[in-house]
Coordinates of C-alpha atoms (C1' of nucleotides) in Angstrom, one line a residue:
Chain A
M995 CA 0.0 0.4 0.0
D996 CA 2.2 2.2 1.3
K997 CA 5.2 1.4 -1.1
R998 CA 3.2 2.2 -4.2
L999 CA 1.3 5.2 -2.8
N1000 CA 4.5 7.2 -2.7
D1001 CA 5.9 5.9 -6.1
G1002 CA 2.7 6.4 -8.1
Q1003 CA 2.4 10.3 -5.9
D1004 CA 4.3 11.7 -9.4
L1005 CA 2.1 10.0 -11.5
R1006 CA -1.0 11.7 -10.4
V1007 CA -2.8 13.6 -11.6
P1008 CA -2.3 17.1 -9.8
A1009 CA -4.0 20.4 -9.8
I1010 CA -6.3 21.0 -13.0
C1011 CA -6.7 25.2 -13.4
R1012 CA -6.1 28.7 -14.1
A1013 CA -5.3 29.9 -10.4
C1014 CA -4.0 27.4 -9.0
D1015 CA -0.1 28.8 -8.5
A1016 CA 2.3 27.7 -11.0
R1017 CA 1.4 23.6 -10.2
H1018 CA 0.9 23.5 -13.7
R1019 CA 2.1 19.8 -13.6
G1020 CA -0.4 16.8 -14.9
I1021 CA -2.8 17.2 -16.9
C1022 CA -2.5 20.3 -18.0
G1023 CA 1.3 19.6 -19.1
A1024 CA -0.9 17.5 -21.6
M1025 CA -2.6 20.1 -22.7
T1026 CA -1.9 23.1 -25.3
A1027 CA -1.5 26.6 -24.4
E1028 CA -4.8 27.3 -26.7
Q1029 CA -6.7 24.4 -24.8
L1030 CA -5.8 25.0 -21.2
A1031 CA -6.8 29.4 -22.2
E1032 CA -10.3 27.4 -23.5
F1033 CA -10.1 24.5 -20.2
S1034 CA -9.2 26.8 -17.2
R1035 CA -13.2 29.0 -18.3
F1036 CA -14.3 26.3 -16.8
T1037 CA -12.7 25.5 -13.3
T1038 CA -13.0 27.3 -10.1
R1039 CA -10.6 27.2 -6.3
K1040 CA -12.0 26.9 -3.4
K1041 CA -11.7 26.7 0.2
I1042 CA -13.8 23.6 2.1
G1043 CA -14.6 23.1 5.2
A1044 CA -13.9 19.7 6.5
G1045 CA -17.2 17.6 5.9
T1046 CA -18.2 19.6 3.2
E1047 CA -19.9 16.8 0.2
L1048 CA -18.5 17.2 -2.9
H1049 CA -21.4 14.5 -4.1
G1050 CA -23.3 12.2 -2.9
Q1051 CA -23.9 8.6 -3.4
G1052 CA -26.2 8.0 -6.3
E1053 CA -26.3 11.5 -7.3
R1054 CA -25.7 12.9 -10.7
V1055 CA -22.5 14.6 -10.9
I1056 CA -22.0 17.2 -12.5
S1057 CA -18.1 18.4 -11.9
Y1058 CA -14.7 16.6 -11.3
A1059 CA -12.1 18.1 -8.7
N1060 CA -8.3 17.8 -8.3
V1061 CA -7.6 18.0 -4.6
L1062 CA -5.2 20.9 -4.2
R1063 CA -5.0 20.4 -0.1
G1064 CA -6.3 18.5 2.6
V1065 CA -8.1 14.7 2.0
V1066 CA -11.1 14.2 0.8
K1067 CA -12.7 10.5 2.1
L1068 CA -14.8 8.2 -1.1
T1069 CA -17.2 6.4 1.3
K1070 CA -20.3 3.9 0.9
V1071 CA -23.2 4.0 3.0
M1072 CA -25.9 1.0 3.6
Q1073 CA -29.7 2.0 3.7
D1074 CA -29.0 1.1 7.6
G1075 CA -26.2 3.5 7.9
R1076 CA -23.3 1.0 8.1
Q1077 CA -20.7 3.6 6.3
Q1078 CA -17.3 2.5 4.5
I1079 CA -14.1 4.5 3.0
V1080 CA -13.5 2.6 0.0
G1081 CA -11.0 5.7 -0.1
L1082 CA -8.9 8.2 0.9
Q1083 CA -7.9 11.2 -2.2
F1084 CA -5.0 13.5 -1.2
A1085 CA -3.7 16.4 -3.0
P1086 CA -2.8 16.3 -6.4
D1087 CA -5.3 13.4 -6.5
F1088 CA -8.2 13.5 -9.2
I1089 CA -11.7 13.1 -8.0
G1090 CA -14.3 12.1 -10.4
R1091 CA -15.7 8.6 -12.2
P1092 CA -14.9 9.4 -16.1
F1093 CA -17.5 7.6 -18.4
A1094 CA -20.4 7.8 -15.5
S1095 CA -23.1 10.2 -15.2
E1096 CA -24.3 9.1 -11.6
S1097 CA -21.6 8.1 -8.5
T1098 CA -21.6 5.1 -6.9
L1099 CA -19.8 7.1 -3.6
T1100 CA -20.1 9.9 -1.9
A1101 CA -17.1 12.9 -1.7
E1102 CA -16.6 14.4 1.4
A1103 CA -13.6 16.6 2.4
A1104 CA -12.5 15.1 6.0
T1105 CA -10.5 17.6 6.7
D1106 CA -10.8 21.6 5.6
A1107 CA -9.4 21.3 2.3
E1108 CA -8.8 23.0 -1.4
I1109 CA -9.8 21.9 -4.2
C1110 CA -10.4 22.6 -8.1
A1111 CA -13.2 22.1 -9.9
V1112 CA -14.1 21.2 -12.9
S1113 CA -17.0 21.2 -15.1
K1114 CA -18.0 17.7 -16.1
G1115 CA -19.0 18.6 -19.7
A1116 CA -15.8 20.7 -20.3
L1117 CA -13.2 18.3 -18.9
D1118 CA -15.6 15.2 -20.7
R1119 CA -15.0 16.9 -23.7
M1120 CA -11.2 17.2 -23.8
V1121 CA -10.5 13.6 -22.7
A1122 CA -12.6 12.8 -25.9
T1123 CA -9.6 14.5 -27.9
A1124 CA -6.6 15.0 -26.1
P1125 CA -5.2 11.2 -26.4
D1126 CA -2.6 12.1 -23.4
L1127 CA -5.1 13.9 -20.6
E1128 CA -6.6 10.5 -20.8
H1129 CA -3.2 9.0 -20.2
K1130 CA -2.9 10.7 -16.6
L1131 CA -6.5 9.8 -15.7
Y1132 CA -5.7 6.1 -16.8
H1133 CA -2.6 5.6 -14.8
Q1134 CA -4.2 7.5 -11.6
A1135 CA -7.3 5.1 -11.8
L1136 CA -4.6 2.2 -11.7
L1137 CA -3.2 3.5 -8.7
E1138 CA -6.4 3.9 -7.5
L1139 CA -7.2 0.3 -8.0
D1140 CA -4.2 -1.1 -6.7
E1141 CA -4.8 0.4 -3.2
A1142 CA -8.3 -0.2 -3.4
R1143 CA -7.1 -3.8 -4.1
D1144 CA -4.1 -3.8 -1.1
W1145 CA -6.9 -2.5 1.5
M1146 CA -9.4 -5.0 0.7
L1147 CA -6.8 -7.5 2.4
T1148 CA -6.1 -5.5 5.1
L1149 CA -10.4 -5.6 5.7
G1150 CA -10.4 -9.1 4.5
R1151 CA -8.0 -10.9 6.4
K1152 CA -6.1 -8.2 8.8
T1153 CA -6.6 -8.0 12.9
A1154 CA -7.8 -5.3 14.0
R1155 CA -4.3 -4.5 15.7
E1156 CA -2.6 -5.2 12.0
K1157 CA -5.5 -2.8 10.7
V1158 CA -4.6 0.3 12.6
A1159 CA -1.1 -0.4 11.7
S1160 CA -1.6 0.1 8.4
F1161 CA -3.8 3.2 8.7
L1162 CA -1.3 4.5 10.1
H1163 CA 1.7 3.2 8.1
L1164 CA -0.4 4.6 5.3
I1165 CA -0.5 7.9 6.4
A1166 CA 2.7 8.2 8.0
A1167 CA 4.4 7.3 4.3
H1168 CA 2.0 9.5 2.6
Y1169 CA 3.1 12.5 4.5
D1170 CA 7.1 11.2 4.4
P1171 CA 8.0 10.6 0.8
E1172 CA 11.5 9.8 2.7
C1173 CA 10.5 6.8 4.2
N1174 CA 13.0 7.7 7.7
E1175 CA 13.0 5.4 10.8
T1176 CA 10.4 8.7 12.7
V1177 CA 7.6 10.5 11.0
A1178 CA 5.7 13.1 12.3
F1179 CA 2.5 14.3 11.4
D1180 CA -1.5 15.2 12.1
L1181 CA -4.3 12.3 11.5
P1182 CA -6.5 13.5 8.5
L1183 CA -9.3 11.6 10.0
S1184 CA -11.3 11.3 13.3
R1185 CA -11.7 7.7 15.2
Q1186 CA -15.1 7.6 13.7
D1187 CA -13.6 7.8 9.8
I1188 CA -10.7 5.6 10.8
G1189 CA -13.3 2.9 11.9
D1190 CA -14.4 2.9 8.6
F1191 CA -12.1 2.7 7.1
L1192 CA -10.7 0.2 8.6
G1193 CA -14.3 -1.9 9.0
L1194 CA -13.9 -1.4 12.9
T1195 CA -15.5 0.7 15.9
I1196 CA -14.4 3.4 17.6
E1197 CA -13.2 1.8 21.0
T1198 CA -12.0 -1.1 19.1
V1199 CA -9.4 1.3 17.2
S1200 CA -9.0 3.9 20.3
R1201 CA -8.2 0.2 22.1
Q1202 CA -6.0 -0.5 19.5
M1203 CA -4.0 2.9 19.6
T1204 CA -3.5 2.8 23.4
K1205 CA -1.9 -0.1 23.2
L1206 CA 0.6 1.0 20.3
R1207 CA 0.9 4.1 22.5
Q1208 CA 1.6 1.8 25.4
E1209 CA 4.4 -0.6 23.3
E1210 CA 6.1 2.5 22.4
V1211 CA 5.3 2.4 18.9
I1212 CA 3.4 5.8 18.8
I1213 CA 3.3 9.1 20.7
V1214 CA 0.1 10.4 20.3
E1215 CA -0.7 14.3 21.4
N1216 CA -3.9 16.2 21.0
N1217 CA -5.6 12.7 19.9
R1218 CA -4.5 14.0 16.6
H1219 CA -1.0 14.4 15.9
V1220 CA 1.2 11.4 15.9
I1221 CA 4.8 10.3 16.4
V1222 CA 5.9 7.5 14.5
S1223 CA 9.4 6.6 16.3
D1224 CA 9.9 3.1 14.4
M1225 CA 8.6 2.7 10.5
E1226 CA 9.8 -0.8 10.6
R1227 CA 8.7 -1.9 13.2
L1228 CA 5.5 -0.3 12.8
A1229 CA 5.5 -2.3 9.0
R1230 CA 6.5 -5.4 11.0
I1231 CA 3.2 -5.2 13.0
A1232 CA 0.8 -4.2 9.9
G1233 CA 2.0 -7.2 8.1
I1234 CA 3.4 -5.1 5.3
D1235 CA 6.0 -7.5 3.0
Chain B
M581 CA -22.0 -4.5 -7.6
D582 CA -24.5 -6.6 -9.1
K583 CA -25.8 -3.9 -11.4
R584 CA -22.7 -2.1 -12.5
L585 CA -20.9 -5.4 -13.1
N586 CA -23.6 -6.4 -15.9
D587 CA -23.9 -3.2 -17.1
G588 CA -20.0 -2.4 -17.7
Q589 CA -19.8 -6.6 -19.3
D590 CA -20.2 -4.4 -22.9
L591 CA -17.3 -2.1 -22.0
R592 CA -15.1 -5.0 -21.1
V593 CA -12.1 -5.5 -23.2
P594 CA -13.0 -8.3 -25.3
A595 CA -10.4 -10.8 -27.0
I596 CA -7.6 -9.8 -28.2
C597 CA -6.0 -12.6 -30.3
R598 CA -6.2 -14.0 -33.9
A599 CA -7.5 -17.5 -33.5
C600 CA -10.3 -16.3 -31.0
D601 CA -13.3 -17.0 -33.3
A602 CA -15.4 -14.2 -35.0
R603 CA -15.6 -12.5 -32.0
H604 CA -12.9 -9.3 -32.7
R605 CA -14.8 -7.0 -30.9
G606 CA -13.3 -4.2 -27.9
I607 CA -9.6 -4.0 -28.0
C608 CA -9.6 -5.4 -31.4
G609 CA -12.3 -3.0 -33.3
A610 CA -9.7 -0.5 -32.5
M611 CA -7.1 -1.6 -34.0
T612 CA -6.6 -1.5 -38.3
A613 CA -6.3 -4.3 -40.5
E614 CA -2.6 -4.0 -40.7
Q615 CA -2.6 -3.3 -36.4
L616 CA -4.1 -6.5 -36.5
A617 CA -1.9 -8.1 -38.3
E618 CA 1.1 -7.2 -36.9
F619 CA -0.7 -7.6 -33.5
S620 CA -1.7 -11.3 -33.6
R621 CA 1.9 -12.5 -34.4
F622 CA 2.1 -11.9 -30.8
T623 CA -1.0 -13.8 -29.3
T624 CA -1.2 -17.5 -28.3
R625 CA -4.4 -19.1 -27.8
K626 CA -4.2 -21.2 -24.6
K627 CA -6.4 -23.8 -22.6
I628 CA -5.2 -24.1 -19.1
G629 CA -6.4 -26.2 -16.1
A630 CA -8.1 -24.9 -12.6
G631 CA -5.0 -24.0 -10.3
T632 CA -2.7 -22.9 -13.1
E633 CA -0.6 -19.8 -12.3
L634 CA -0.8 -16.7 -14.9
H635 CA 1.5 -14.8 -13.1
G636 CA 2.6 -15.0 -9.3
Q637 CA 2.3 -11.5 -6.8
G638 CA 5.8 -10.0 -6.9
E639 CA 6.7 -11.6 -10.5
R640 CA 8.1 -10.0 -13.3
V641 CA 4.8 -9.8 -16.0
I642 CA 5.9 -10.7 -19.4
S643 CA 2.5 -11.0 -20.9
Y644 CA -1.4 -10.4 -20.6
A645 CA -4.2 -12.4 -21.1
N646 CA -8.2 -12.2 -22.5
V647 CA -10.2 -14.5 -20.9
L648 CA -12.2 -16.7 -22.9
R649 CA -13.7 -19.3 -20.8
G650 CA -13.7 -19.7 -17.4
V651 CA -13.0 -17.9 -14.3
V652 CA -9.4 -16.4 -13.0
K653 CA -9.0 -15.3 -9.3
L654 CA -6.6 -12.2 -8.8
T655 CA -5.1 -13.0 -5.2
K656 CA -3.0 -11.4 -2.5
V657 CA -1.2 -13.2 0.2
M658 CA 0.5 -12.5 3.5
Q659 CA 3.7 -14.1 4.3
D660 CA 2.4 -16.5 6.7
G661 CA 0.0 -17.5 4.0
R662 CA -3.1 -15.6 4.9
Q663 CA -5.0 -14.8 1.2
Q664 CA -7.4 -13.0 0.0
I665 CA -9.1 -13.0 -3.7
V666 CA -9.3 -9.3 -5.1
G667 CA -10.6 -9.9 -8.3
L668 CA -12.6 -12.1 -9.9
Q669 CA -12.3 -12.1 -13.9
F670 CA -14.6 -13.5 -16.1
A671 CA -14.5 -13.3 -20.2
P672 CA -14.1 -11.6 -22.0
D673 CA -12.2 -9.3 -19.9
F674 CA -8.4 -8.2 -20.0
I675 CA -6.2 -9.5 -16.9
G676 CA -2.8 -7.4 -16.1
R677 CA -1.8 -4.0 -15.1
P678 CA -0.7 -1.9 -17.6
F679 CA 3.3 0.4 -16.5
A680 CA 4.0 -2.2 -14.6
S681 CA 7.0 -4.5 -14.5
E682 CA 6.0 -6.4 -11.2
S683 CA 2.5 -7.8 -10.2
T684 CA 1.5 -7.4 -6.8
L685 CA -0.6 -10.0 -7.1
T686 CA -1.4 -13.5 -8.3
A687 CA -3.8 -14.5 -11.1
E688 CA -4.8 -18.1 -11.0
A689 CA -7.4 -20.3 -12.9
A690 CA -10.2 -20.7 -10.3
T691 CA -12.1 -22.9 -12.8
D692 CA -10.7 -25.1 -16.6
A693 CA -10.3 -21.7 -18.7
E694 CA -9.4 -20.8 -21.6
I695 CA -7.2 -17.4 -22.6
C696 CA -5.2 -15.1 -25.3
A697 CA -1.8 -14.5 -24.0
V698 CA -0.1 -11.5 -25.3
S699 CA 3.1 -10.2 -25.1
K700 CA 3.7 -7.6 -22.7
G701 CA 6.1 -5.7 -24.8
A702 CA 3.6 -5.9 -28.0
L703 CA 0.6 -4.5 -26.6
D704 CA 2.5 -1.6 -24.7
R705 CA 3.6 -0.3 -27.7
M706 CA 0.1 -0.5 -29.2
V707 CA -1.0 0.8 -26.6
A708 CA 1.0 3.5 -26.9
T709 CA 0.5 4.6 -30.6
A710 CA -3.6 3.5 -30.1
P711 CA -5.4 5.8 -28.1
D712 CA -8.5 3.7 -28.4
L713 CA -7.4 0.8 -27.4
E714 CA -5.5 2.7 -24.2
H715 CA -9.4 4.4 -23.8
K716 CA -11.1 0.8 -23.7
L717 CA -8.5 -0.3 -21.0
Y718 CA -9.6 2.9 -19.0
H719 CA -12.8 1.9 -19.4
Q720 CA -12.1 -1.8 -17.9
A721 CA -10.3 -0.5 -15.1
L722 CA -12.4 1.9 -13.9
L723 CA -14.9 -0.8 -14.3
E724 CA -12.6 -2.9 -11.8
L725 CA -12.5 0.2 -9.5
D726 CA -16.0 0.3 -9.0
E727 CA -16.0 -3.3 -8.4
A728 CA -13.0 -3.1 -5.9
R729 CA -14.8 -0.2 -3.8
D730 CA -17.9 -1.9 -3.8
W731 CA -16.3 -5.1 -2.2
M732 CA -14.2 -3.6 0.2
L733 CA -18.1 -2.5 1.6
T734 CA -18.8 -6.1 1.5
L735 CA -15.4 -7.0 3.6
G736 CA -15.7 -3.8 6.1
R737 CA -19.1 -3.4 7.2
K738 CA -21.3 -6.9 6.1
T739 CA -21.8 -10.1 8.1
A740 CA -21.4 -13.2 7.0
R741 CA -24.8 -14.2 5.9
E742 CA -24.7 -10.8 3.6
K743 CA -20.9 -11.7 2.0
V744 CA -22.5 -15.1 1.2
A745 CA -25.7 -13.7 -0.4
S746 CA -23.5 -10.8 -1.5
F747 CA -21.3 -13.7 -3.9
L748 CA -24.3 -15.6 -4.6
H749 CA -25.8 -12.1 -5.9
L750 CA -22.3 -11.6 -8.0
I751 CA -22.3 -14.9 -9.6
A752 CA -26.2 -15.1 -10.1
A753 CA -26.8 -11.6 -11.9
H754 CA -23.1 -12.3 -13.8
Y755 CA -24.2 -15.5 -15.5
D756 CA -27.6 -14.2 -16.1
P757 CA -27.7 -10.7 -17.7
E758 CA -31.3 -10.3 -17.7
C759 CA -32.2 -10.6 -14.0
N760 CA -34.4 -13.2 -13.7
E761 CA -36.1 -13.6 -10.2
T762 CA -34.9 -17.7 -10.8
V763 CA -31.2 -18.3 -11.9
A764 CA -28.6 -21.3 -11.6
F765 CA -25.6 -21.5 -12.2
D766 CA -22.6 -23.7 -11.0
L767 CA -20.0 -22.1 -8.5
P768 CA -16.9 -20.9 -10.0
L769 CA -15.2 -21.6 -7.1
S770 CA -14.4 -23.9 -4.1
R771 CA -15.4 -23.2 -0.3
Q772 CA -11.8 -22.1 0.4
D773 CA -12.0 -20.1 -2.4
I774 CA -15.1 -18.3 -1.1
G775 CA -14.0 -17.9 1.8
D776 CA -11.2 -15.8 0.8
F777 CA -13.4 -13.8 -1.5
L778 CA -15.3 -13.0 1.5
G779 CA -12.5 -13.0 3.9
L780 CA -14.4 -15.8 5.9
T781 CA -13.6 -19.6 6.8
I782 CA -14.2 -21.9 4.8
E783 CA -16.5 -22.9 8.0
T784 CA -18.4 -20.5 8.2
V785 CA -19.6 -19.9 4.8
S786 CA -20.8 -23.6 4.6
R787 CA -23.0 -22.8 7.6
Q788 CA -24.2 -19.6 5.9
M789 CA -25.0 -22.1 2.7
T790 CA -26.8 -24.3 4.7
K791 CA -29.1 -21.5 6.3
L792 CA -29.6 -20.1 3.3
R793 CA -30.3 -23.7 1.6
Q794 CA -32.6 -24.5 5.1
E795 CA -34.4 -21.2 4.2
E796 CA -35.3 -22.0 0.6
V797 CA -33.1 -18.9 -0.8
I798 CA -31.3 -21.2 -2.9
I799 CA -31.4 -25.0 -3.5
V800 CA -27.6 -26.7 -3.7
E801 CA -26.7 -29.4 -5.9
N802 CA -23.6 -31.5 -5.9
N803 CA -22.2 -28.7 -3.6
R804 CA -21.4 -26.7 -7.2
H805 CA -24.5 -26.3 -8.9
V806 CA -26.7 -23.6 -7.3
I807 CA -30.3 -22.6 -8.2
V808 CA -31.3 -19.3 -6.4
S809 CA -34.9 -19.4 -6.4
D810 CA -36.0 -15.5 -5.6
M811 CA -33.4 -13.2 -6.9
E812 CA -35.0 -9.4 -5.3
R813 CA -35.0 -12.0 -1.5
L814 CA -31.0 -12.4 -2.6
A815 CA -30.2 -9.4 -3.2
R816 CA -32.3 -8.0 0.6
I817 CA -30.5 -10.6 2.0
A818 CA -27.1 -9.0 0.5
G819 CA -27.9 -6.0 2.3
I820 CA -27.6 -4.5 -2.2
D821 CA -29.7 -1.4 -2.1
Chain C
dG1 C1' -11.2 30.6 35.6
dT2 C1' -15.4 27.2 34.6
dA3 C1' -19.8 25.7 31.6
dG4 C1' -21.1 22.9 28.1
dC5 C1' -20.2 19.7 24.5
dG6 C1' -18.6 16.5 21.1
dA7 C1' -14.7 13.1 20.6
dT8 C1' -12.3 10.4 22.8
dT9 C1' -11.0 6.7 26.2
dT10 C1' -11.5 3.0 29.7
dG11 C1' -14.7 -0.8 31.3
dA12 C1' -17.9 -4.4 31.9
dT13 C1' -20.7 -7.9 28.8
dC14 C1' -22.2 -9.8 25.0
dT15 C1' -22.1 -12.1 20.6
dC16 C1' -20.9 -13.7 15.9
dG17 C1' -17.0 -15.7 13.7
dA18 C1' -12.8 -18.5 14.5
dT19 C1' -10.9 -22.4 15.4
dC20 C1' -10.5 -27.6 16.7
dA21 C1' -12.6 -31.5 15.9
dA22 C1' -14.8 -35.4 14.3
dG23 C1' -18.0 -36.9 10.3
dA24 C1' -20.6 -37.6 5.8
dC25 C1' -20.0 -37.2 1.2
dC26 C1' -18.0 -37.6 -3.6
dA27 C1' -14.5 -39.3 -7.2
dA28 C1' -10.8 -42.5 -8.5
dA29 C1' -8.2 -46.7 -8.2
dG30 C1' -7.0 -50.9 -6.5
Chain D
dC174 C1' -16.9 -54.0 -4.0
dT175 C1' -13.1 -51.3 -0.8
dT176 C1' -10.1 -48.3 -0.1
dT177 C1' -8.2 -43.4 0.1
dG178 C1' -8.1 -38.5 0.1
dG179 C1' -9.7 -34.6 -0.9
dT180 C1' -13.9 -31.3 0.0
dC181 C1' -17.8 -30.1 2.9
dT182 C1' -20.8 -30.5 6.6
dT183 C1' -21.8 -30.1 11.4
dG184 C1' -20.9 -29.6 16.4
dA185 C1' -18.8 -27.9 20.6
dT186 C1' -15.8 -24.7 22.1
dC187 C1' -12.8 -20.5 22.1
dG188 C1' -11.7 -15.4 21.6
dA189 C1' -11.5 -11.0 19.5
dG190 C1' -14.0 -7.3 18.7
dA191 C1' -18.7 -5.2 19.1
dT192 C1' -21.9 -3.1 21.8
dC193 C1' -23.5 -0.9 26.1
dA194 C1' -22.0 2.0 29.3
dA195 C1' -20.0 5.4 31.9
dA196 C1' -15.6 8.4 33.0
dT197 C1' -12.4 11.4 31.1
dC198 C1' -10.3 14.5 27.9
dG199 C1' -9.8 19.0 25.2
dC200 C1' -12.3 22.8 22.9
dT201 C1' -15.0 26.8 22.7
dA202 C1' -17.7 30.1 24.8
dC203 C1' -18.4 32.4 28.5

DNA sequence: GTAGCGATTTGATCTCGATCAAGACCAAAG
DNA sequence: CTTTGGTCTTGATCGAGATCAAATCGCTAC
């Protein structure tokens, strides 16, 4: 999960838009100046608060987005309220499902975030004519598929302890591309969200975090700030090859 | 899961090859006669027995394949042997992960099967120059991503009963595109495989099957042949919206 | 400061699915 | 026919994680 997540990072589709600073790599790089100018007429940069829904499960989708800052969670809900997070999108990930009008999941900001929204029609039209653009999107889809399948192993076969360690490892590896022994970061998810990501209850998540704290695998401050003292050890606990 | 699986079916990449009967739709349709001729020099049609491994986790991949008949399971294994099936490929699905040299999973025939193997280099070269071909592959990757995410909800949040019902529903829906009330089919997986797909033990799978049998939701003959008497009811038990 | 409130932790108990252990079924081989 | 070996089912018991309940933490507002 971790490894590929880092390797893949550079391949992810970054900011698509007009005002997104100087970060016009990725998708934009695949366009001519002309296309870019035309395209930027349909993009909007937005700051959104934690909990803001980009689109709901079953809704018609009218825009795509690129994450510029923060974390967006992709969730599926059952009628009775049971919920599963099926993906976490970090900057500069693309959010959206080309070639489908209705979404099969909800995209919601897990933290305060900044996105660059793009009208669906505009991007669809460009994708239809710019093979490079589609190539970038295909790349990201394959990375997401790899991540989803890695997580299926976690959901189906790992213990609560291994699941929590896997989650911490995933986040730590994400915020530390250099893979140092010690990593510090703020958790982008609440205990409830972590539970929904791991298929566990908040109580179980809490208990496993406490145990890892007692074993000095992690240090936790303010329930949010985490320091992993030994990533190798964490990986071993997580059952990562 | 079911719905999209059926809808998507037509979009899947079908047979790529020379001798694969008259079913030259999909990928091949995206090629010129010239390309097709060149391409067919690198394809081989093969019959493989249940259990045959196409490629292993961590191995270098030298060929892709299209499933022509039978079912291929994609699995991930942990060092200690715990196993999770992360995908099932039916005809005419494409098997392979473009843009990666090493596989992160094992592809193995779950039933006797027939495939059309293609040299990786040849397909990669074509993909680089034929946008239509990449478009088809992108489509399939998105469908597989949808399926993986649907299954994550099953793995993370459903009960054993719901999981087994979900599995039966998935297979039944796959073999009955018309969504009749009653569907009969042969299970393409052993109890062990079903367990590995659902994140359960074989005993739990067996017990839940027995219960569904007793409740007359299904009829089972020879441990393999299954008749679902009421798909609606099965869907309700599976917790499918 | 402290009052209020949601998020998190901790504790006690229960339950579903895992584990351990026979037994039944079925097909191929002798 | 019986034996053998694999797969599946059934039964008894165990335990990890869920559930229910209460206490504590941490933040904001006053």
